[in-house]
Amino acid sequence: MRNVVDGLIGEVFALCRENRTGDLADYIPELAAVAPDSFSLCIATSDGYVYESGDAHTEFTIQSISKPLTYGLALADRGLSAVAEKIDVEPSGEPFNEISLDPVTERPRNPMINAGAIAAASLIDGDDPEHRFERLRQCYSRYAGRELALNEAVYRSEARTGHRNRAIGHMLRSFGIITADPDLSVDLYFRQCSIDVTCRDLALVAATLANNGVNPVTHERALSPDHVERVLSVMTTCGMYDAAGDWVTQVGLPAKSGVGGGVLAVLPGQIGIAVYSPRLDAHGNSVRGVQACRELSKELELHFLHVTRAARSAVRSSYSVAEAPSRQRRGPAERDSLEKFGQRARIYELHGDLLFAGTETAVREITAQSDELEAVAVDVRRVDDVSGVAGRMLSDLYDDLGVRGCQLALVDPAGRLGHTTSGLVPTAGARVFVDLDAALEWCEDTLLDRHCAGARLPESITVAEHPLLSALSAEQFDRFAGELEIRTVAQGEVIVHRGDPAAGLFLILAGRVSNTLQGADGVPHRITTLAPGMTFGEMPLLIGERFLGDVHADTDVRLAVLPPDRFAHLSAEAPGLKVALLEELAAGAYAQMDAVIRSLTPRGRLG
């Protein structure tokens, strides 16, 4: 299922597609015969999800992108010290096919240029040339997550025209870097460069390096973590040849290019990027590949020096309103509807830094479930940092879900995503709530507006319509109603304070009130919200204790109040009336406690 990340990648793809500058690698005849304007762009996440644009399954030869993989296998076969005796790790500042060694160490300057790559190929273990190539092929296949094959036509073309590489091989032999027949090492190098891959394959190769050497799809280890660190370090400083400095400053990702038109880039711990476009610049790098990586790094904020903490999934937890209802008390029909349809509204609690990779995980998870959802609330209260691309992705998600018929709200009291207002009314392009319970209530109301066919809680009722009095006889009702006082309370006022003595029995006729407790953080926390037809104050009245929390008027409120002295008078004069009231109050208190427990337990607030 496509999501907003596909849209972001698609924008970069469309921008770069118009660039038709550069030339094919015509010094290898087979490479000069490819379709010059083929183009594909893939991003693979560290959990194995691949975004694709363009000809993602078109095969091309891996060429020099094989170099870091062979270098990694040489490290695994021979160890760091033995490899370091043969190959340095310094940027060369020269073209990739320069016939030269470091004048001081008399070694290839790094394994990303041809001299270093041929030296690395000579270090691969094996009983004979075929065995050594098979080990390389299997190694590359582990990175890609599928069996890769040699392109015989390209191999023959390279072997027929690769005189410069043979000269490099013999130079290495003359300096003792290669101790056996140099033609065998050069031939192995030709073969490794001629293995066919797709852009999707390369994205998974990059994701395997990003995932500390473990293929995120097959979960097979391709390289040990300490060797991955070495390979990525060399890719950072040397992978783009004599354009490496410009690449690090503008893109900021370990990378490797190949004259076949591929570019591979890695953001450790997060994603792998692959581009295929065969037109090359003067450095031998894909023109579109460099441009696409530069645009992705800028738009998605991928520069590795921008990432200050280890990336992780941004989703801390998710649950439906059926699993974690709000503290708004509901009537029977509403409770039945929420029990039936509550899975269609879901909360996603995010945490950590909202950079591209973590936000992508959240967006992908939400989008994957969106066809079954009608309301989503994203809680960002535990988020530490929000990048620009994360804000854009969530904004695009709001629009994308709206098209699918699913509404999105935010829990963002600190305004981390740039919104400054909170409430139930959409403002500034989003619904923003000050606390999670308000968002839960909004989710429930969204479902109830669509699905509740029964009686909803009314906006206002008369005393005669209050459920507490439904079981009273006409005589008992008249007796009780005659003792009530009608009071109005303005929105925001505190009706009773924590620690107040019993103030009477309060019957809500209109508006909403909330019972709150102040937490250790000094912030009031809502325990429950009551609507017309509900009551409060009964427990302090019945057992002679003080109020445990504050009761606020969330809206303008109209109340019918039975003061304590009148309740005492009724209890003495009409014990049957008292019993009838107590039975209804007990049933209501039980329902209220059940609702509170259900709203607390699923999110771990108790225990």
Coordinates of C-alpha atoms in Angstrom, one line a residue:
M1 CA 0.0 0.0 0.0
R2 CA 1.4 3.4 -1.0
N3 CA 1.9 6.0 1.7
V4 CA 3.2 9.6 2.0
V5 CA 6.8 8.4 1.9
D6 CA 6.1 7.1 -1.7
G7 CA 5.0 10.6 -2.5
L8 CA 8.2 12.2 -1.1
I9 CA 10.4 9.7 -3.0
G10 CA 8.3 10.2 -6.1
E11 CA 8.9 13.9 -6.1
V12 CA 12.7 13.4 -6.1
F13 CA 12.3 10.8 -8.9
A14 CA 10.3 13.1 -11.1
L15 CA 12.8 16.0 -10.5
C16 CA 15.8 13.9 -11.4
R17 CA 14.1 12.1 -14.4
E18 CA 14.4 15.3 -16.4
N19 CA 18.2 15.3 -16.1
R20 CA 19.6 13.7 -19.2
T21 CA 23.2 14.9 -19.0
G22 CA 26.2 12.6 -18.8
D23 CA 27.5 9.8 -21.0
L24 CA 27.6 6.0 -20.9
A25 CA 30.8 4.1 -19.9
D26 CA 31.7 3.4 -23.6
Y27 CA 35.2 2.0 -22.8
I28 CA 33.4 -1.2 -21.9
P29 CA 31.4 -2.2 -25.1
E30 CA 28.6 -4.0 -23.3
L31 CA 28.0 -1.0 -21.0
A32 CA 27.7 1.3 -24.0
A33 CA 24.8 -0.7 -25.3
V34 CA 22.4 -0.2 -22.4
A35 CA 19.3 2.0 -22.5
P36 CA 20.8 5.4 -21.6
D37 CA 17.7 6.8 -19.9
S38 CA 16.8 3.9 -17.7
F39 CA 16.1 5.2 -14.2
S40 CA 15.1 3.7 -10.8
L41 CA 15.2 4.8 -7.2
C42 CA 14.7 2.5 -4.2
I43 CA 14.9 3.0 -0.4
A44 CA 15.0 0.0 1.9
T45 CA 14.4 0.4 5.6
S46 CA 16.3 -1.4 8.3
D47 CA 13.3 -3.6 8.8
G48 CA 13.2 -4.7 5.2
Y49 CA 10.5 -2.5 3.6
V50 CA 11.4 -1.3 0.1
Y51 CA 10.1 1.8 -1.6
E52 CA 10.4 1.7 -5.4
S53 CA 10.2 4.2 -8.2
G54 CA 11.0 3.5 -11.8
D55 CA 12.6 0.4 -13.3
A56 CA 13.4 -1.2 -10.0
H57 CA 13.7 -4.7 -11.4
T58 CA 15.8 -3.9 -14.5
E59 CA 19.1 -5.8 -14.2
F60 CA 22.5 -4.2 -14.7
T61 CA 26.0 -5.1 -13.6
I62 CA 27.2 -4.1 -10.1
Q63 CA 30.6 -2.9 -11.3
S64 CA 32.5 -1.0 -8.6
I65 CA 29.7 -1.2 -6.1
S66 CA 31.2 -4.7 -5.6
K67 CA 34.3 -3.2 -4.1
P68 CA 33.1 -2.6 -0.5
L69 CA 31.6 -6.1 -0.4
T70 CA 34.8 -7.8 -1.6
Y71 CA 36.7 -5.7 0.9
G72 CA 34.4 -6.9 3.7
L73 CA 34.9 -10.5 2.7
A74 CA 38.7 -10.0 2.6
L75 CA 38.5 -8.6 6.1
A76 CA 36.5 -11.7 7.2
D77 CA 38.9 -14.1 5.5
R78 CA 42.2 -12.5 6.5
G79 CA 41.6 -10.2 9.4
L80 CA 42.1 -6.4 9.7
S81 CA 45.8 -6.5 10.2
A82 CA 46.6 -8.7 7.2
V83 CA 44.4 -6.6 4.9
A84 CA 45.8 -3.3 6.3
E85 CA 49.3 -4.6 5.3
K86 CA 48.1 -4.7 1.7
I87 CA 45.6 -1.9 1.3
D88 CA 45.5 1.6 2.9
V89 CA 42.3 3.5 3.8
E90 CA 43.2 7.1 2.6
P91 CA 41.3 9.1 0.0
S92 CA 43.3 9.2 -3.3
G93 CA 42.1 12.4 -4.9
E94 CA 42.7 10.6 -8.2
P95 CA 40.6 8.9 -10.8
F96 CA 39.4 5.4 -9.8
N97 CA 41.6 3.7 -12.5
E98 CA 44.8 5.5 -11.8
I99 CA 47.9 3.3 -12.1
S100 CA 49.7 4.4 -9.0
L101 CA 50.4 3.4 -5.3
D102 CA 51.0 5.6 -2.3
P103 CA 54.6 6.8 -2.7
V104 CA 55.3 6.3 1.1
T105 CA 53.6 3.0 1.9
E106 CA 53.8 1.6 -1.6
R107 CA 50.2 0.2 -1.2
P108 CA 46.9 1.0 -2.9
R109 CA 45.5 4.1 -1.2
N110 CA 42.1 2.5 -0.5
P111 CA 40.0 -0.5 -1.5
M112 CA 37.5 1.7 -3.5
I113 CA 39.8 2.4 -6.4
N114 CA 40.7 -0.3 -8.9
A115 CA 44.2 -0.9 -7.4
G116 CA 42.8 -1.5 -4.0
A117 CA 39.9 -3.5 -5.3
I118 CA 42.1 -5.9 -7.3
A119 CA 44.3 -6.3 -4.2
A120 CA 41.2 -7.1 -2.1
A121 CA 40.2 -9.7 -4.7
S122 CA 43.6 -11.4 -4.4
L123 CA 42.9 -11.8 -0.6
I124 CA 39.7 -13.9 -1.0
D125 CA 40.1 -17.5 0.2
G126 CA 39.4 -20.4 -2.0
D127 CA 40.7 -23.7 -3.4
D128 CA 40.9 -22.4 -7.0
P129 CA 39.6 -19.4 -9.1
E130 CA 36.1 -20.8 -9.5
H131 CA 35.8 -21.5 -5.7
R132 CA 36.9 -17.9 -5.0
F133 CA 34.4 -16.4 -7.4
E134 CA 31.6 -18.6 -6.0
R135 CA 32.4 -17.4 -2.5
L136 CA 32.1 -13.8 -3.7
R137 CA 28.9 -14.5 -5.6
Q138 CA 27.4 -16.1 -2.5
C139 CA 28.5 -13.2 -0.3
Y140 CA 26.9 -10.7 -2.6
S141 CA 23.7 -12.8 -2.7
R142 CA 23.5 -12.7 1.1
Y143 CA 23.5 -8.9 1.0
A144 CA 20.8 -8.8 -1.7
G145 CA 18.7 -11.6 -0.2
R146 CA 18.5 -13.6 -3.4
E147 CA 20.8 -15.6 -5.7
L148 CA 22.7 -13.3 -8.0
A149 CA 24.3 -14.4 -11.3
L150 CA 27.2 -13.5 -13.5
N151 CA 26.5 -11.6 -16.7
E152 CA 28.7 -13.6 -19.1
A153 CA 28.5 -11.0 -21.9
V154 CA 29.7 -8.1 -19.7
Y155 CA 32.4 -10.3 -18.2
R156 CA 33.8 -11.2 -21.6
S157 CA 33.6 -7.6 -22.7
E158 CA 35.5 -6.5 -19.6
A159 CA 38.1 -9.2 -20.0
R160 CA 38.6 -8.3 -23.6
T161 CA 39.2 -4.6 -23.0
G162 CA 40.5 -4.4 -19.5
H163 CA 44.2 -3.8 -20.3
R164 CA 44.5 -0.9 -17.9
N165 CA 43.3 -3.1 -15.0
R166 CA 45.8 -5.8 -16.1
A167 CA 48.5 -3.2 -15.9
I168 CA 47.4 -2.3 -12.4
G169 CA 47.5 -6.0 -11.5
H170 CA 51.1 -6.4 -12.7
M171 CA 52.1 -3.2 -10.8
L172 CA 50.7 -4.8 -7.6
R173 CA 52.6 -7.9 -8.3
S174 CA 55.9 -6.0 -8.8
F175 CA 55.5 -4.3 -5.4
G176 CA 54.6 -7.6 -3.6
I177 CA 51.0 -6.6 -2.9
I178 CA 49.9 -9.6 -5.0
T179 CA 52.1 -12.6 -4.5
A180 CA 50.5 -15.0 -7.0
D181 CA 49.6 -14.7 -10.7
P182 CA 48.1 -11.2 -11.0
D183 CA 46.0 -12.1 -14.0
L184 CA 44.0 -14.5 -11.8
S185 CA 43.2 -11.6 -9.3
V186 CA 42.3 -9.3 -12.2
D187 CA 40.1 -11.9 -13.8
L188 CA 38.3 -12.4 -10.4
Y189 CA 37.9 -8.6 -10.3
F190 CA 36.3 -8.6 -13.8
R191 CA 33.9 -11.4 -12.7
Q192 CA 32.8 -9.6 -9.5
C193 CA 32.1 -6.4 -11.4
S194 CA 30.0 -8.4 -13.9
I195 CA 27.4 -9.8 -11.5
D196 CA 23.9 -8.7 -12.3
V197 CA 21.8 -6.8 -9.8
T198 CA 18.6 -4.7 -9.7
C199 CA 18.1 -1.3 -8.0
R200 CA 16.0 -3.2 -5.4
D201 CA 18.9 -5.6 -4.8
L202 CA 21.2 -2.7 -4.2
A203 CA 18.8 -1.0 -1.8
L204 CA 18.8 -4.2 0.3
V205 CA 22.5 -4.5 0.1
A206 CA 22.6 -0.9 1.5
A207 CA 20.0 -1.8 4.1
T208 CA 22.0 -4.8 5.2
L209 CA 25.0 -2.5 5.8
A210 CA 22.7 -0.1 7.6
N211 CA 21.4 -3.0 9.7
N212 CA 24.9 -3.9 11.1
G213 CA 25.5 -6.6 8.5
V214 CA 22.2 -8.5 8.8
N215 CA 19.9 -8.7 5.8
P216 CA 16.6 -7.2 7.1
V217 CA 14.5 -9.5 4.9
T218 CA 16.2 -12.9 5.3
H219 CA 17.9 -12.1 8.6
E220 CA 21.0 -13.8 7.4
R221 CA 24.3 -12.2 8.5
A222 CA 26.4 -11.0 5.6
L223 CA 29.2 -9.3 7.6
S224 CA 30.2 -8.9 11.2
P225 CA 29.5 -5.5 12.9
D226 CA 33.2 -4.6 13.4
H227 CA 33.9 -5.2 9.7
V228 CA 30.7 -3.3 8.7
E229 CA 32.1 -0.3 10.6
R230 CA 35.4 -0.5 8.7
V231 CA 33.6 -0.8 5.3
L232 CA 31.3 2.1 5.9
S233 CA 34.1 4.3 7.2
V234 CA 36.1 3.7 3.9
M235 CA 32.9 4.2 1.9
T236 CA 32.4 7.6 3.6
T237 CA 35.9 9.0 2.7
C238 CA 36.7 7.1 -0.6
G239 CA 33.5 5.6 -2.0
M240 CA 32.8 8.4 -4.5
Y241 CA 36.4 8.6 -5.8
D242 CA 37.8 12.1 -6.3
A243 CA 34.3 13.6 -5.7
A244 CA 34.2 12.2 -2.1
G245 CA 34.7 15.5 -0.3
D246 CA 31.9 17.2 -2.2
W247 CA 29.7 14.1 -1.6
V248 CA 30.3 14.0 2.2
T249 CA 29.5 17.7 2.6
Q250 CA 26.4 17.8 0.5
V251 CA 25.0 14.2 0.9
G252 CA 26.7 13.0 4.1
L253 CA 26.2 9.3 3.6
P254 CA 28.6 6.4 3.2
A255 CA 28.3 5.5 -0.5
K256 CA 29.7 3.7 -3.5
S257 CA 29.1 4.2 -7.2
G258 CA 29.7 2.0 -10.2
V259 CA 30.3 2.8 -13.9
G260 CA 27.3 0.6 -14.7
G261 CA 25.1 3.4 -13.4
G262 CA 24.4 2.3 -9.9
V263 CA 24.8 4.3 -6.7
L264 CA 24.5 2.8 -3.2
A265 CA 24.2 4.9 0.0
V266 CA 23.8 4.0 3.6
L267 CA 22.4 5.8 6.6
P268 CA 23.5 3.5 9.5
G269 CA 20.8 2.1 11.6
Q270 CA 18.1 3.5 9.4
I271 CA 17.9 3.1 5.6
G272 CA 19.7 2.1 2.4
I273 CA 19.4 4.0 -0.8
A274 CA 20.0 2.7 -4.4
V275 CA 19.8 4.6 -7.7
Y276 CA 20.3 3.2 -11.2
S277 CA 20.8 5.6 -14.1
P278 CA 23.7 4.8 -16.6
R279 CA 24.7 8.3 -17.7
L280 CA 27.9 9.2 -15.9
D281 CA 29.6 12.4 -14.9
A282 CA 33.4 13.1 -15.3
H283 CA 34.1 11.3 -12.0
G284 CA 32.5 8.0 -13.2
N285 CA 29.4 8.5 -11.0
S286 CA 25.8 8.3 -12.1
V287 CA 24.6 11.9 -12.8
R288 CA 21.0 11.1 -11.7
G289 CA 22.3 8.9 -8.9
V290 CA 24.3 11.8 -7.4
Q291 CA 21.5 14.2 -7.9
A292 CA 18.8 11.9 -6.4
C293 CA 21.0 11.2 -3.3
R294 CA 21.6 14.9 -2.8
E295 CA 17.9 15.7 -3.0
L296 CA 16.9 12.8 -0.7
S297 CA 19.5 13.9 1.8
K298 CA 18.2 17.5 1.8
E299 CA 14.5 16.7 1.7
L300 CA 14.6 13.8 4.2
E301 CA 17.3 15.3 6.4
L302 CA 19.5 12.2 6.1
H303 CA 23.0 13.7 6.5
F304 CA 24.7 11.3 9.0
L305 CA 26.0 14.2 11.0
H306 CA 22.4 15.4 11.6
V307 CA 21.6 12.2 13.4
T308 CA 22.7 12.6 17.0
R309 CA 21.0 9.6 18.5
A310 CA 20.4 6.0 17.4
A311 CA 17.3 5.8 15.3
R312 CA 14.5 3.5 16.3
S313 CA 10.8 3.0 15.5
A314 CA 8.9 6.1 16.6
V315 CA 5.8 4.0 17.6
R316 CA 5.9 3.4 21.3
S317 CA 2.5 1.7 21.5
S318 CA -0.8 1.6 19.6
Y319 CA -4.2 0.5 20.6
S320 CA -7.9 0.9 19.7
V321 CA -10.5 2.9 21.7
A322 CA -12.2 -0.5 22.3
E323 CA -9.0 -1.5 24.2
A324 CA -8.6 1.9 25.9
P325 CA -11.8 3.9 26.1
S326 CA -11.9 7.5 27.1
R327 CA -13.0 8.6 30.6
Q328 CA -16.2 10.1 29.1
R329 CA -19.1 8.1 30.6
R330 CA -21.4 6.8 27.9
G331 CA -24.9 5.7 27.7
P332 CA -25.9 2.0 27.0
A333 CA -26.4 2.5 23.2
E334 CA -23.1 4.3 22.9
R335 CA -21.2 1.7 24.9
D336 CA -22.7 -1.0 22.6
S337 CA -21.6 0.8 19.5
L338 CA -18.1 1.4 20.8
E339 CA -17.8 -2.2 21.7
K340 CA -18.8 -3.2 18.2
F341 CA -16.9 -0.5 16.2
G342 CA -14.2 0.6 18.6
Q343 CA -11.5 -1.2 16.6
R344 CA -12.0 1.4 13.8
A345 CA -10.3 4.1 15.9
R346 CA -6.7 3.8 16.9
I347 CA -4.2 5.7 19.0
Y348 CA -0.5 5.8 18.1
E349 CA 1.9 7.0 20.8
L350 CA 5.2 8.2 19.4
H351 CA 8.5 8.8 21.2
G352 CA 12.1 9.6 20.7
D353 CA 13.4 11.8 17.8
L354 CA 11.0 12.2 14.9
L355 CA 13.6 12.0 12.1
F356 CA 12.9 10.5 8.7
A357 CA 13.4 6.8 9.6
G358 CA 11.4 6.7 12.7
T359 CA 8.6 8.7 11.2
E360 CA 8.6 6.5 8.1
T361 CA 8.0 3.5 10.3
A362 CA 5.0 5.2 12.0
V363 CA 3.5 6.5 8.7
R364 CA 3.9 3.0 7.1
E365 CA 2.2 1.3 10.1
I366 CA -0.7 3.8 10.2
T367 CA -1.2 3.7 6.4
A368 CA -1.1 -0.1 6.4
Q369 CA -4.1 -0.2 8.7
S370 CA -5.9 2.9 7.3
D371 CA -8.5 0.9 5.2
E372 CA -9.9 -0.5 8.5
L373 CA -9.8 2.8 10.4
E374 CA -12.1 5.8 10.6
A375 CA -10.2 7.9 13.2
V376 CA -6.6 8.0 14.2
A377 CA -5.0 10.1 17.0
V378 CA -1.2 10.5 17.0
D379 CA 0.2 11.3 20.4
V380 CA 3.6 13.2 20.3
R381 CA 3.9 14.2 23.9
R382 CA 6.9 11.9 24.4
V383 CA 8.7 13.1 21.3
D384 CA 12.0 14.8 21.9
D385 CA 12.8 16.3 18.6
V386 CA 10.8 16.9 15.4
S387 CA 12.7 17.3 12.1
G388 CA 11.2 19.3 9.2
V389 CA 10.6 16.3 7.1
A390 CA 8.8 14.5 10.0
G391 CA 6.4 17.5 10.3
R392 CA 5.8 17.4 6.5
M393 CA 5.2 13.6 6.5
L394 CA 2.6 13.9 9.3
S395 CA 0.9 16.8 7.5
D396 CA 0.8 14.7 4.3
L397 CA -0.5 11.8 6.3
Y398 CA -3.4 14.0 7.5
D399 CA -4.3 14.7 3.9
D400 CA -3.7 11.1 2.7
L401 CA -5.9 9.6 5.4
G402 CA -8.6 12.1 4.7
V403 CA -8.8 10.9 1.1
R404 CA -9.2 7.4 2.5
G405 CA -12.1 8.5 4.7
C406 CA -10.1 8.3 7.9
Q407 CA -9.7 11.4 10.1
L408 CA -6.5 12.3 12.0
A409 CA -5.9 14.2 15.2
L410 CA -2.8 15.0 17.2
V411 CA -2.1 15.1 20.9
D412 CA 0.5 17.9 20.9
P413 CA 0.1 20.2 23.9
A414 CA 3.6 21.6 23.5
G415 CA 3.0 22.5 19.8
R416 CA 6.0 20.5 18.6
L417 CA 4.4 20.2 15.2
G418 CA 3.8 23.9 14.9
H419 CA 0.1 24.0 15.9
T420 CA -0.8 26.5 18.6
T421 CA -4.4 25.7 19.4
S422 CA -6.2 22.7 20.9
G423 CA -9.8 21.6 20.9
L424 CA -12.4 19.5 19.2
V425 CA -12.7 21.9 16.2
P426 CA -10.2 21.4 13.3
T427 CA -7.9 24.4 13.3
A428 CA -4.8 25.3 11.2
G429 CA -5.2 22.1 9.2
A430 CA -5.3 19.6 12.0
R431 CA -7.2 18.6 15.1
V432 CA -4.9 19.2 18.1
F433 CA -5.7 18.1 21.7
V434 CA -4.0 19.0 25.0
D435 CA -4.2 15.5 26.4
L436 CA -4.7 11.9 25.3
D437 CA -8.1 11.5 26.9
A438 CA -9.6 14.4 24.9
A439 CA -8.3 12.7 21.7
L440 CA -9.8 9.4 22.8
E441 CA -13.1 11.1 23.3
W442 CA -12.9 12.7 19.9
C443 CA -12.2 9.3 18.3
E444 CA -15.2 7.8 20.1
D445 CA -17.4 10.7 19.0
T446 CA -16.3 10.2 15.4
L447 CA -17.3 6.6 15.5
L448 CA -20.6 7.2 17.3
D449 CA -21.6 9.9 14.8
R450 CA -21.2 7.3 12.1
H451 CA -22.5 4.1 13.7
C452 CA -24.6 4.7 16.8
A453 CA -28.2 4.1 15.8
G454 CA -29.5 4.1 19.4
A455 CA -30.1 6.9 21.8
R456 CA -27.0 9.2 22.3
L457 CA -26.5 11.1 25.5
P458 CA -28.6 14.2 25.2
E459 CA -27.2 17.8 25.4
S460 CA -29.8 18.6 28.1
I461 CA -32.6 16.9 30.1
T462 CA -35.3 17.9 32.6
V463 CA -35.3 16.7 36.2
A464 CA -38.1 14.2 35.3
E465 CA -35.8 12.7 32.5
H466 CA -32.9 12.1 34.8
P467 CA -32.1 8.3 34.9
L468 CA -31.5 8.4 38.7
L469 CA -35.2 9.1 39.2
S470 CA -36.6 6.6 36.7
A471 CA -37.4 4.0 39.3
L472 CA -39.2 6.3 41.6
S473 CA -43.0 6.3 42.0
A474 CA -44.8 9.5 41.1
E475 CA -45.2 10.3 44.8
Q476 CA -41.5 9.7 45.5
F477 CA -40.5 11.8 42.5
D478 CA -42.6 14.7 43.7
R479 CA -41.2 14.4 47.2
F480 CA -37.6 14.3 45.9
A481 CA -38.0 17.0 43.2
G482 CA -39.4 19.4 45.8
E483 CA -36.1 19.3 47.7
L484 CA -33.9 20.1 44.7
E485 CA -32.1 23.4 44.0
I486 CA -31.4 24.3 40.3
R487 CA -28.0 25.9 39.8
T488 CA -26.0 27.1 36.8
V489 CA -22.2 27.1 36.6
A490 CA -20.1 28.9 34.0
Q491 CA -17.5 27.0 31.9
G492 CA -14.1 26.7 33.7
E493 CA -15.4 27.2 37.2
V494 CA -14.6 24.7 39.9
I495 CA -17.8 23.3 41.4
V496 CA -16.2 21.6 44.3
H497 CA -12.5 21.4 45.4
R498 CA -10.4 18.5 46.5
G499 CA -10.8 18.2 50.3
D500 CA -14.2 19.9 50.4
P501 CA -16.8 18.2 52.7
A502 CA -20.0 16.7 51.3
A503 CA -21.8 19.3 49.3
G504 CA -24.9 17.4 48.2
L505 CA -26.1 15.1 45.4
F506 CA -25.5 16.7 42.0
L507 CA -27.7 15.7 39.1
I508 CA -26.4 17.0 35.7
L509 CA -29.1 18.4 33.5
A510 CA -27.0 20.1 30.9
G511 CA -23.3 20.5 30.0
R512 CA -20.3 18.4 31.0
V513 CA -18.2 18.3 34.1
S514 CA -14.8 16.5 34.8
N515 CA -13.4 15.0 38.0
T516 CA -9.7 15.8 38.1
L517 CA -6.7 15.1 40.3
Q518 CA -3.4 17.0 40.3
G519 CA -0.5 14.8 39.6
A520 CA 3.1 15.0 40.9
D521 CA 3.9 17.0 37.8
G522 CA 1.5 19.7 38.9
V523 CA -0.8 19.0 35.9
P524 CA -4.5 18.2 36.5
H525 CA -5.3 14.7 35.2
R526 CA -8.9 13.9 34.2
I527 CA -10.4 10.9 36.0
T528 CA -13.8 10.9 34.4
T529 CA -16.1 13.2 32.5
L530 CA -19.8 13.3 33.2
A531 CA -22.7 14.4 30.9
P532 CA -26.4 15.0 31.3
G533 CA -28.2 12.2 33.1
M534 CA -25.2 11.5 35.4
T535 CA -24.5 12.4 39.0
F536 CA -21.6 13.2 41.3
G537 CA -21.1 14.0 45.0
E538 CA -22.9 10.9 46.1
M539 CA -20.0 9.1 47.8
P540 CA -18.9 12.0 50.1
L541 CA -22.6 12.5 50.9
L542 CA -23.3 8.8 51.8
I543 CA -20.1 8.1 53.8
G544 CA -19.4 11.5 55.2
E545 CA -16.0 11.8 53.6
R546 CA -14.4 14.7 51.7
F547 CA -14.0 15.1 47.9
L548 CA -10.9 13.3 46.6
G549 CA -10.6 15.5 43.5
D550 CA -11.7 18.7 41.9
V551 CA -14.9 18.9 39.8
H552 CA -14.7 21.4 37.0
A553 CA -17.3 22.7 34.6
D554 CA -16.0 21.8 31.1
T555 CA -18.9 23.8 29.6
D556 CA -21.7 25.9 30.9
V557 CA -23.5 23.5 33.3
R558 CA -27.0 23.3 34.7
L559 CA -27.4 21.2 37.9
A560 CA -30.1 19.9 40.1
V561 CA -28.6 19.7 43.6
L562 CA -29.9 18.0 46.7
P563 CA -28.1 19.7 49.7
P564 CA -26.8 17.5 52.5
D565 CA -29.3 18.7 55.1
R566 CA -32.2 17.9 52.7
F567 CA -30.8 14.5 52.0
A568 CA -30.7 13.8 55.7
H569 CA -34.3 15.0 56.0
L570 CA -35.5 12.7 53.2
S571 CA -33.6 9.8 54.6
A572 CA -35.4 10.2 57.9
E573 CA -38.9 11.0 56.6
A574 CA -38.9 8.7 53.5
P575 CA -36.7 5.6 54.0
G576 CA -38.2 3.8 51.0
L577 CA -37.2 6.8 48.8
K578 CA -33.7 6.6 50.2
V579 CA -33.4 2.9 49.4
A580 CA -34.6 3.4 45.8
L581 CA -32.0 6.2 45.3
L582 CA -29.2 4.1 46.9
E583 CA -29.9 1.2 44.5
E584 CA -29.7 3.5 41.5
L585 CA -26.6 5.3 42.8
A586 CA -24.9 2.0 43.5
A587 CA -25.6 0.7 40.0
G588 CA -24.3 4.0 38.5
A589 CA -21.2 4.0 40.7
Y590 CA -20.4 0.4 39.6
A591 CA -20.7 1.3 36.0
Q592 CA -18.6 4.4 36.5
M593 CA -15.8 2.4 38.3
D594 CA -15.9 -0.2 35.5
A595 CA -15.4 2.5 32.9
V596 CA -12.6 4.1 34.8
I597 CA -10.7 0.8 35.3
R598 CA -11.1 -0.1 31.6
S599 CA -9.8 3.3 30.6
L600 CA -6.7 2.9 32.9
T601 CA -5.6 -0.7 32.7
P602 CA -4.9 -1.2 28.9
R603 CA -2.4 1.6 28.8
G604 CA -0.6 0.4 32.0
R605 CA -1.7 3.2 34.3
L606 CA -2.5 0.7 37.0
G607 CA -0.3 -2.0 38.5

